[in-house]
Coordinates of C-alpha atoms in Angstrom, one line a residue:
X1051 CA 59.5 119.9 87.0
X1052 CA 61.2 116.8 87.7
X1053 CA 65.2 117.6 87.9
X1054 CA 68.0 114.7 87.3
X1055 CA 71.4 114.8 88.8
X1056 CA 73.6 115.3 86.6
X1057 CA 77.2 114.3 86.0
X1058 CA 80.5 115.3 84.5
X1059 CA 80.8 112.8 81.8
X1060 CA 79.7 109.4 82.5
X1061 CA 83.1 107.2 82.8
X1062 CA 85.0 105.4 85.8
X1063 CA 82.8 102.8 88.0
X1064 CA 79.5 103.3 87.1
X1065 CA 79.7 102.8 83.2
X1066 CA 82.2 99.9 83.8
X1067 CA 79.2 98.1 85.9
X1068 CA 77.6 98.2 83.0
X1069 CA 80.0 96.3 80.7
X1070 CA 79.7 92.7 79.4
X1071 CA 83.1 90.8 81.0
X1072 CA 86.4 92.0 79.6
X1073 CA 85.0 94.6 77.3
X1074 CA 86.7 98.5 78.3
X1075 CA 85.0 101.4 78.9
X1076 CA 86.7 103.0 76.0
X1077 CA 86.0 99.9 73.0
X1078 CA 82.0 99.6 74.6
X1079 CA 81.5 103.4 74.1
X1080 CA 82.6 103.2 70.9
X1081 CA 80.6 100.2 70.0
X1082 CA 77.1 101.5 71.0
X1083 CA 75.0 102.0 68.1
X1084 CA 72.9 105.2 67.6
X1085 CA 69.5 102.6 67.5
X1086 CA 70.6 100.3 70.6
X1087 CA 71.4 103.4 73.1
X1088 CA 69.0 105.0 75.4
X1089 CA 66.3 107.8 73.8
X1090 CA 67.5 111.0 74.4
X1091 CA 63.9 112.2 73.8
X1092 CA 62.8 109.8 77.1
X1093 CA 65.3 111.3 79.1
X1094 CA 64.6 115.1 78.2
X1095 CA 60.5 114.5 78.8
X1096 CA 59.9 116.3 81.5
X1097 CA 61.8 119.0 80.4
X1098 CA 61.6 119.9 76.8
X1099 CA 61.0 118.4 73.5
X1100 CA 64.3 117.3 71.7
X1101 CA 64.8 118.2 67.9
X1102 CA 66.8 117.4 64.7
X1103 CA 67.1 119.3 61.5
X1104 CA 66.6 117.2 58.6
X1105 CA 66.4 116.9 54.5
X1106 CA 63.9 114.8 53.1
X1107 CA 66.2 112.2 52.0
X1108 CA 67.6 111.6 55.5
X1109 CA 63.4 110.3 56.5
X1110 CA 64.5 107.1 55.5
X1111 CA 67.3 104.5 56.3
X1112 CA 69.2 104.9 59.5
X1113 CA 68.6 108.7 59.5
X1114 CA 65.3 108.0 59.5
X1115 CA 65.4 105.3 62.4
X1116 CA 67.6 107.4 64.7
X1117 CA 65.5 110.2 64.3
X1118 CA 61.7 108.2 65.6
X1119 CA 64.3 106.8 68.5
X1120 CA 66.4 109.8 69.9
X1121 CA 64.1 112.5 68.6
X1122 CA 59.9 114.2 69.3
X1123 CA 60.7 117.5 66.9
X1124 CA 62.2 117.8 63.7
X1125 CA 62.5 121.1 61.2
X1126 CA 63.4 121.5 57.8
X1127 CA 66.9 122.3 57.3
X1128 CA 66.3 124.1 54.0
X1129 CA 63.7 123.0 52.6
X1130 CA 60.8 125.4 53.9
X1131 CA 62.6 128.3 53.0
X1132 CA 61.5 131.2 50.9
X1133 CA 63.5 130.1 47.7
X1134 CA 62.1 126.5 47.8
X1135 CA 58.7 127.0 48.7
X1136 CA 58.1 130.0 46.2
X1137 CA 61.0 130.1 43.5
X1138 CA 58.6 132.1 41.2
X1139 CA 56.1 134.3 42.0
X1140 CA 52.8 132.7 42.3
X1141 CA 53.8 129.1 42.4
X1142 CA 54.5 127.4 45.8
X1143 CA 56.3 124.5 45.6
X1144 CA 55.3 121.9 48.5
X1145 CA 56.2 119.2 47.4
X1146 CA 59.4 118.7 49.5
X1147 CA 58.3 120.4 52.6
X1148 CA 55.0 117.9 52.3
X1149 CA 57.5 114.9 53.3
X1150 CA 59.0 116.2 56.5
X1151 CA 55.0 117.2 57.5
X1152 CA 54.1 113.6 56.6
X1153 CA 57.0 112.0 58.5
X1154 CA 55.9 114.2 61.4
X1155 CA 52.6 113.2 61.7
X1156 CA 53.2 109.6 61.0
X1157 CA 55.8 109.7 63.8
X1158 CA 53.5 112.0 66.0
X1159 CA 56.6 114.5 66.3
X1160 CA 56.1 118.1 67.0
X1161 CA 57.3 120.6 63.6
X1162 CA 59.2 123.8 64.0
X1163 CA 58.5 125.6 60.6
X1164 CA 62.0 127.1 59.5
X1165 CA 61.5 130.3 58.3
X1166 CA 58.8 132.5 56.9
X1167 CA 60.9 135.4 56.3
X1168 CA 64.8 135.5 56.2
X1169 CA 67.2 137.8 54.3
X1170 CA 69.4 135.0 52.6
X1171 CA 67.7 132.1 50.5
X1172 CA 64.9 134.5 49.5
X1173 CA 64.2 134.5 45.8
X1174 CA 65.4 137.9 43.8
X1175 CA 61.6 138.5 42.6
X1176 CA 60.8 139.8 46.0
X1177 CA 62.6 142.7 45.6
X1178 CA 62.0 143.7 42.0
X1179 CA 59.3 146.6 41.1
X1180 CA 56.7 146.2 38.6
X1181 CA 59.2 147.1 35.7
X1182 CA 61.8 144.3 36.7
X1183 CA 63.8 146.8 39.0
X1184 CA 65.5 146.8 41.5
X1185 CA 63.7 148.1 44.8
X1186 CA 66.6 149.4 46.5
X1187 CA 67.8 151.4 44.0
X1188 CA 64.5 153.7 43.7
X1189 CA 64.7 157.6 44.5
X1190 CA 61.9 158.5 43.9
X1191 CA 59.7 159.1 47.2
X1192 CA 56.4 158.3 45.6
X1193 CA 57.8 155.1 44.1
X1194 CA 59.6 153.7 47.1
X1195 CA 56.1 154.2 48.8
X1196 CA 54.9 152.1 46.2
X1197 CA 57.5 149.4 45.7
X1198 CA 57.0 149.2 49.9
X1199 CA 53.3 148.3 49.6
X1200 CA 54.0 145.9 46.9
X1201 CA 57.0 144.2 48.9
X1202 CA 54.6 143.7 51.8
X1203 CA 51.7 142.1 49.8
X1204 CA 54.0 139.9 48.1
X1205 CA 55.6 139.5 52.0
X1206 CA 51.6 139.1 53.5
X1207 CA 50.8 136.4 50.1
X1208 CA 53.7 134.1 50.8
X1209 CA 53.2 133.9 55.0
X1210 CA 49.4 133.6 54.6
X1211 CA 49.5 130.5 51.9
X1212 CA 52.0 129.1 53.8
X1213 CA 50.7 129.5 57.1
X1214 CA 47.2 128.5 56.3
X1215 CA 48.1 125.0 54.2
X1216 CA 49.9 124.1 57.7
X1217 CA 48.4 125.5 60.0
X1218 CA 47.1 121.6 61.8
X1219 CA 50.7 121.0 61.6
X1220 CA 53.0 123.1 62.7
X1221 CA 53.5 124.0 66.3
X1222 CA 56.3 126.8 66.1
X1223 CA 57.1 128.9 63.8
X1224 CA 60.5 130.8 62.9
X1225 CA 58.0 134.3 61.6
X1226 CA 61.5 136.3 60.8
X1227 CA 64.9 135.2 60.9
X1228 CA 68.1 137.0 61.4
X1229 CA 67.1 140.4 61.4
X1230 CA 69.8 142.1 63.9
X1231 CA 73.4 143.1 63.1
X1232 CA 76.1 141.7 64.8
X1233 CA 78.7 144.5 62.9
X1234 CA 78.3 148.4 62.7
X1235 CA 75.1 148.9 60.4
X1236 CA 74.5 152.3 59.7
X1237 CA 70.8 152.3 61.5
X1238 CA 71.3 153.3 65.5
X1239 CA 69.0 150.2 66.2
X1240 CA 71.6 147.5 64.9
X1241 CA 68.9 146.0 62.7
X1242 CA 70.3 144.2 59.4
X1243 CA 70.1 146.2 56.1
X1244 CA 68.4 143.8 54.0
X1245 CA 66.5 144.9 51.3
X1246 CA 63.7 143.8 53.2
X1247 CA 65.2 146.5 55.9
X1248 CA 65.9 149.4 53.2
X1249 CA 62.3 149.2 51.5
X1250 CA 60.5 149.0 54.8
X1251 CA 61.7 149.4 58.0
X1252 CA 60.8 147.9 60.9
X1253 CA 57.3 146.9 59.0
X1254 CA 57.9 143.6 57.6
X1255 CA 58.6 142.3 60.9
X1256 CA 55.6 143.9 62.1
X1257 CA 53.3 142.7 59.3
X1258 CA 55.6 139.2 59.3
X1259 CA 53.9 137.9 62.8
X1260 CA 50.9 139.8 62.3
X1261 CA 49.7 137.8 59.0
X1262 CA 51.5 135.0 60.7
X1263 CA 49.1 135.1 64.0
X1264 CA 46.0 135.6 61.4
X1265 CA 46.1 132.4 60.0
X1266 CA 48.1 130.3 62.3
X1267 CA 46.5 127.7 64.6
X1268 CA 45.3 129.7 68.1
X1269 CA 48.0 127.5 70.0
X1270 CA 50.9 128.0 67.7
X1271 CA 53.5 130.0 68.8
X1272 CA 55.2 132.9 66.6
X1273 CA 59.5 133.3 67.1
X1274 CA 61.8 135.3 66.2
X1275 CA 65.5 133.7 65.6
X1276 CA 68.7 134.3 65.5
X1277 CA 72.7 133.7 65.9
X1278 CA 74.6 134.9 68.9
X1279 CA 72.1 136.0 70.9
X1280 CA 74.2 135.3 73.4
X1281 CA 76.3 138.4 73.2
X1282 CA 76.7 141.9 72.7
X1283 CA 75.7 144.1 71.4
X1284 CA 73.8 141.9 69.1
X1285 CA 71.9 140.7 72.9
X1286 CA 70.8 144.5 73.7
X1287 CA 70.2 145.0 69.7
X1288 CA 67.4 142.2 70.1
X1289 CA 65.6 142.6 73.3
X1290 CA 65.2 146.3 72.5
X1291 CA 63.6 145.5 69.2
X1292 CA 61.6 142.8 71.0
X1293 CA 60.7 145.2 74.0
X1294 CA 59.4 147.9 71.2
X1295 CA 57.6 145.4 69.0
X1296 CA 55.7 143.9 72.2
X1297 CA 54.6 147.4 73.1
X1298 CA 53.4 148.0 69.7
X1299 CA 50.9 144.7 69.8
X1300 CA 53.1 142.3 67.6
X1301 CA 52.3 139.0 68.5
X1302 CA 55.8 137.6 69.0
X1303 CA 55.6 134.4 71.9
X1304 CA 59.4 133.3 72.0
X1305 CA 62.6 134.4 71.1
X1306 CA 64.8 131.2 68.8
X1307 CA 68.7 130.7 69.9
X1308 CA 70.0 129.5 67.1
X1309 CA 73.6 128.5 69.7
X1310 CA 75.9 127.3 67.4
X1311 CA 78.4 127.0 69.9
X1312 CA 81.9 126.8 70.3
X1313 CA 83.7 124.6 72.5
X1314 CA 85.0 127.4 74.2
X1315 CA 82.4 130.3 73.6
X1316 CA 79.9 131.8 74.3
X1317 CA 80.5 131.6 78.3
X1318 CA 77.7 129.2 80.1
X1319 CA 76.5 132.7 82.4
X1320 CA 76.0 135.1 79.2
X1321 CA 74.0 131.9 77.7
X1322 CA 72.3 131.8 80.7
X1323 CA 71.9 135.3 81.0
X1324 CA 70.4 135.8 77.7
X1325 CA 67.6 133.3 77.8
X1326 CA 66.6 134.7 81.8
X1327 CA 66.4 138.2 79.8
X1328 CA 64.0 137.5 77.0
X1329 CA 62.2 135.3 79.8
X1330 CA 61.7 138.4 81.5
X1331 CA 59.7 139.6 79.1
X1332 CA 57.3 136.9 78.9
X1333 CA 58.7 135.0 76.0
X1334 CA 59.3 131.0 75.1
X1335 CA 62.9 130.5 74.7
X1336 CA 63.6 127.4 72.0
X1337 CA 67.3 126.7 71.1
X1338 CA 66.9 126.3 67.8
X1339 CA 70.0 125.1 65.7
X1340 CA 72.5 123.6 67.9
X1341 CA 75.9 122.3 67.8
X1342 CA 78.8 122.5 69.6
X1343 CA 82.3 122.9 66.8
X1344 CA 85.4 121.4 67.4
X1345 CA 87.0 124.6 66.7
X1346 CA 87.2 128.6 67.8
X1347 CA 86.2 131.4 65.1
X1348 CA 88.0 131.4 62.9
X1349 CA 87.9 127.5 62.1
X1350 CA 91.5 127.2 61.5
X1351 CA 93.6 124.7 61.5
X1352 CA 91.0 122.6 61.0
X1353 CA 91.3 118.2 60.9
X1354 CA 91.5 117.5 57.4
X1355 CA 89.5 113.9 57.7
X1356 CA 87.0 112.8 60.5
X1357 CA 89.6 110.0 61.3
X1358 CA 92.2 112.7 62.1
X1359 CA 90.0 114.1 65.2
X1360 CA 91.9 113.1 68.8
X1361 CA 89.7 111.8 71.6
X1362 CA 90.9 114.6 73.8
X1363 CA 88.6 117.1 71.6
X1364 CA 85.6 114.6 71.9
X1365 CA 86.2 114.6 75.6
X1366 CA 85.8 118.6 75.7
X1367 CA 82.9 118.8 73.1
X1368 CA 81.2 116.4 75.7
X1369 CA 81.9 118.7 78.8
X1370 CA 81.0 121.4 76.9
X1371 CA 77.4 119.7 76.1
X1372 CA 77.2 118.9 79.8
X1373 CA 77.5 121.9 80.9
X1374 CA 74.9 123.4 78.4
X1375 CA 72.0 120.8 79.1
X1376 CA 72.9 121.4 82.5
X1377 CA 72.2 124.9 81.9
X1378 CA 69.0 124.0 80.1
X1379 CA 67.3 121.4 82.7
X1380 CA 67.9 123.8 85.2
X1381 CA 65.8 126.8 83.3
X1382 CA 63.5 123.8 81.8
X1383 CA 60.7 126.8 83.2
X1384 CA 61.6 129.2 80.2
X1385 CA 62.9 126.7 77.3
X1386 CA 60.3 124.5 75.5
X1387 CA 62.5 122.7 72.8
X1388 CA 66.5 122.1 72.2
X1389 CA 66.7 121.4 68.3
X1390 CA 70.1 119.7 67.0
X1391 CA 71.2 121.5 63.7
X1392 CA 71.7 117.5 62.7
X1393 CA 71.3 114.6 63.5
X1394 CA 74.9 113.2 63.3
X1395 CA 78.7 114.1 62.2
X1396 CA 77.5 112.9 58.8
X1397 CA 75.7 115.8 57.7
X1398 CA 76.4 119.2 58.8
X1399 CA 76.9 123.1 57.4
X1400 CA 80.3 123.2 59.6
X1401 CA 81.8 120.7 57.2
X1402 CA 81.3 123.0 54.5
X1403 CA 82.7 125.8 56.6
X1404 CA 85.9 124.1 57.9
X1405 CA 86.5 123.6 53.6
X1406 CA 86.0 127.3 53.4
X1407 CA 88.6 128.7 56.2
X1408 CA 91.0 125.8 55.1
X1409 CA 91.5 125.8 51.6
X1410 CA 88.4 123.4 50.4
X1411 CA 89.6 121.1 53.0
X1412 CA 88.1 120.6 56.4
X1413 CA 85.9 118.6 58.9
X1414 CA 84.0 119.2 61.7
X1415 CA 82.2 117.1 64.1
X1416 CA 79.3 118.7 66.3
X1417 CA 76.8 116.6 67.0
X1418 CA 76.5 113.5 69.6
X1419 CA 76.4 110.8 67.4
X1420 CA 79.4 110.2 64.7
X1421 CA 79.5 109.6 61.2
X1422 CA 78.3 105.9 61.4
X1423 CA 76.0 106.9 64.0
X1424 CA 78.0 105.6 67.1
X1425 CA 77.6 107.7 70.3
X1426 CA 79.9 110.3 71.3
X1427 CA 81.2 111.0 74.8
X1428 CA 79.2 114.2 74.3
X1429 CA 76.1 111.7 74.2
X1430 CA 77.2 110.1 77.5
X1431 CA 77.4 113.8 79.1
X1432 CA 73.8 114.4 78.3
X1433 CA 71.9 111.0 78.6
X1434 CA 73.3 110.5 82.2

């Protein structure tokens, strides 16, 4: 594919050429509008498909606007999960998830479908027997053989309505979501005791992306997601599941990074490293959910109002974003789509985690456009 030179961050001579008379680097940059700078979306084409996450009230209004500019993918932040789509057993709820598919096809944007099957956000019916009981508490052999059958027809029921209402639609799908542990579970494999895990095993996945490829569309591609994937042992923890499900016939196309990043972490070779590994194996790699936080792990201290936020930690968010689409233009071979967990400092999940390490108050600021939908110097590092 077609490769760019890339630079550092774009300042010094060649921005200023570009400046109406008497107007500094600094006050222009800040004055660029979201809707009057370049498409990020043009300038990634020949590489991969650039992404947003969105709510349905954000297709409309400057949301709305910067998204048909900047962006050719969008998923559903919430709306397409299991507790929104079927609440109560039996009756889907679409209407929500309807208006991102609509402002999709209107816009003639690829969907990723975010996520068939995930441990959190899944209703609490799932995992009750017959009598209103809890699955997971069940002794009994010839019950929990039961209770596992029923939890997979209830699992096979949701995927297949879902799949098969959107199946023109949707190009990617997120089949299973978070399944590995990134702590000490008590399994050898690392996988996640959910109750999904603890009533069947390794079969939900199984039967997950095999109902999934059933009644998807033949070109749609079937991925499994989740956080640091980066690192170990949650890297190892994955590929081996991945390795073992491959051998067994489970029709899983790509591995999702969800990379929500630090400035300072993960390193730029184990990111590197990670997507060249599940590469190796045959598999899409889509970054899924990203953003870059102002802060390390914990969040603490964190800027108590956006205003609050120095330059000098835009100027590292923005070489830290350099450095990861440089990364990702050079493997453009093995990554089909980079999805933004946002689409600016307005809206984000790391908001309401800066409030929860900091005593209810706390901001963050990952994206490359800021809360009134100026660009960043992190947009400069990645437009060129």
């Amino acid at each position: 594919m077609l490769k760019h030179l890339r630079s550092s961050i774009i300042t010094g001579l060649a921005f200023t050429l570009l400046l109406p008379a008497g107007m500094s680097s600094a006050a222009a940059k800040e004055s660029v509008h979201a809707l009057e700078a370049d498409k990020l979306r043009t300038r990634y084409q020949d590489s991969f498909s650039i992404g947003a996450a969105v709510e349905p009230y954000q297709l409309e209004g400057k949301d709305a606007a910067v998204l048909k500019r900047h962006f050719n993918s969008i998923v559903a932040e919430n709306v397409m999960k299991p507790i929104n789509i079927q609440p109560v057993e039996g009756k889907f709820n679409f209407k929500e998830a309807d208006k991102i598919v609509q402002f999709a096809k209107k816009n003639g944007m690829e969907l990723r479908f975010h996520t068939l099957i995930w441990h959190s956000q899944v209703p609490e019916w799932f995992f009750l027997d017959k009598d209103g009981k809890p699955m997971v508490n069940e002794t009994n052999p010839k019950k929990q053989e039961k209770n596992k059958k029923l939890l997979l027809k209830r699992l096979e029921t949701h995927i297949k309505t879902i799949v098969k209402r959107y199946k023109n639609d949707i190009q990617s799908w997120d089949v299973v979501n978070e399944v590995i542990d990134d702590g000490n579970p008590a399994n050898e494999k690392g996988l996640r005791e959910s109750p999904w895990f603890k009533i069947t095993g390794t079969d939900y996945i199984k039967v997950a992306f095999k109902t999934a490829k059933k009644y998807a569309n033949k070109d749609a591609k079937l991925y499994i997601n989740d956080y640091n994937t980066e690192v170990n042992p949650k890297r190892d923890r994955l590929y081996n599941l991945v390795q073992d499900l491959l051998k067994q016939g489970v029709p899983i196309d790509g591995v999702g990074h969800q990379s929500h990043i630090q400035i300072g972490w993960p390193s730029i070779s184990d990111i590197e490293a990670s997507i060249n590994l599940f590469a190796g194996l045959g598999l899409d790699n889509q970054i899924t959910e990203l953003d870059v936080s102002l802060y390390g792990w914990p969040p603490t201290p964190a800027y108590s109002t956006y205003e609050e936020i120095p330059l000098d930690r835009f100027e590292a968010q923005a070489e830290r974003y350099n450095q990861l689409f440089n990364l990702f233009e050079s493997l453009d071979d093995k990554i089909s789509s980079v999805t933004f967990w946002g689409i600016a400092d307005n809206h984000t999940w790391l908001n309401d985690r800066a409030e929860q390490y900091n005593n209810g108050v706390g901001v963050d600021a990952p994206f490359v456009f800021d809360k009134n939908y100026k660009v960043k110097p992190a947009y400069w590092a990645i437009i060129d």
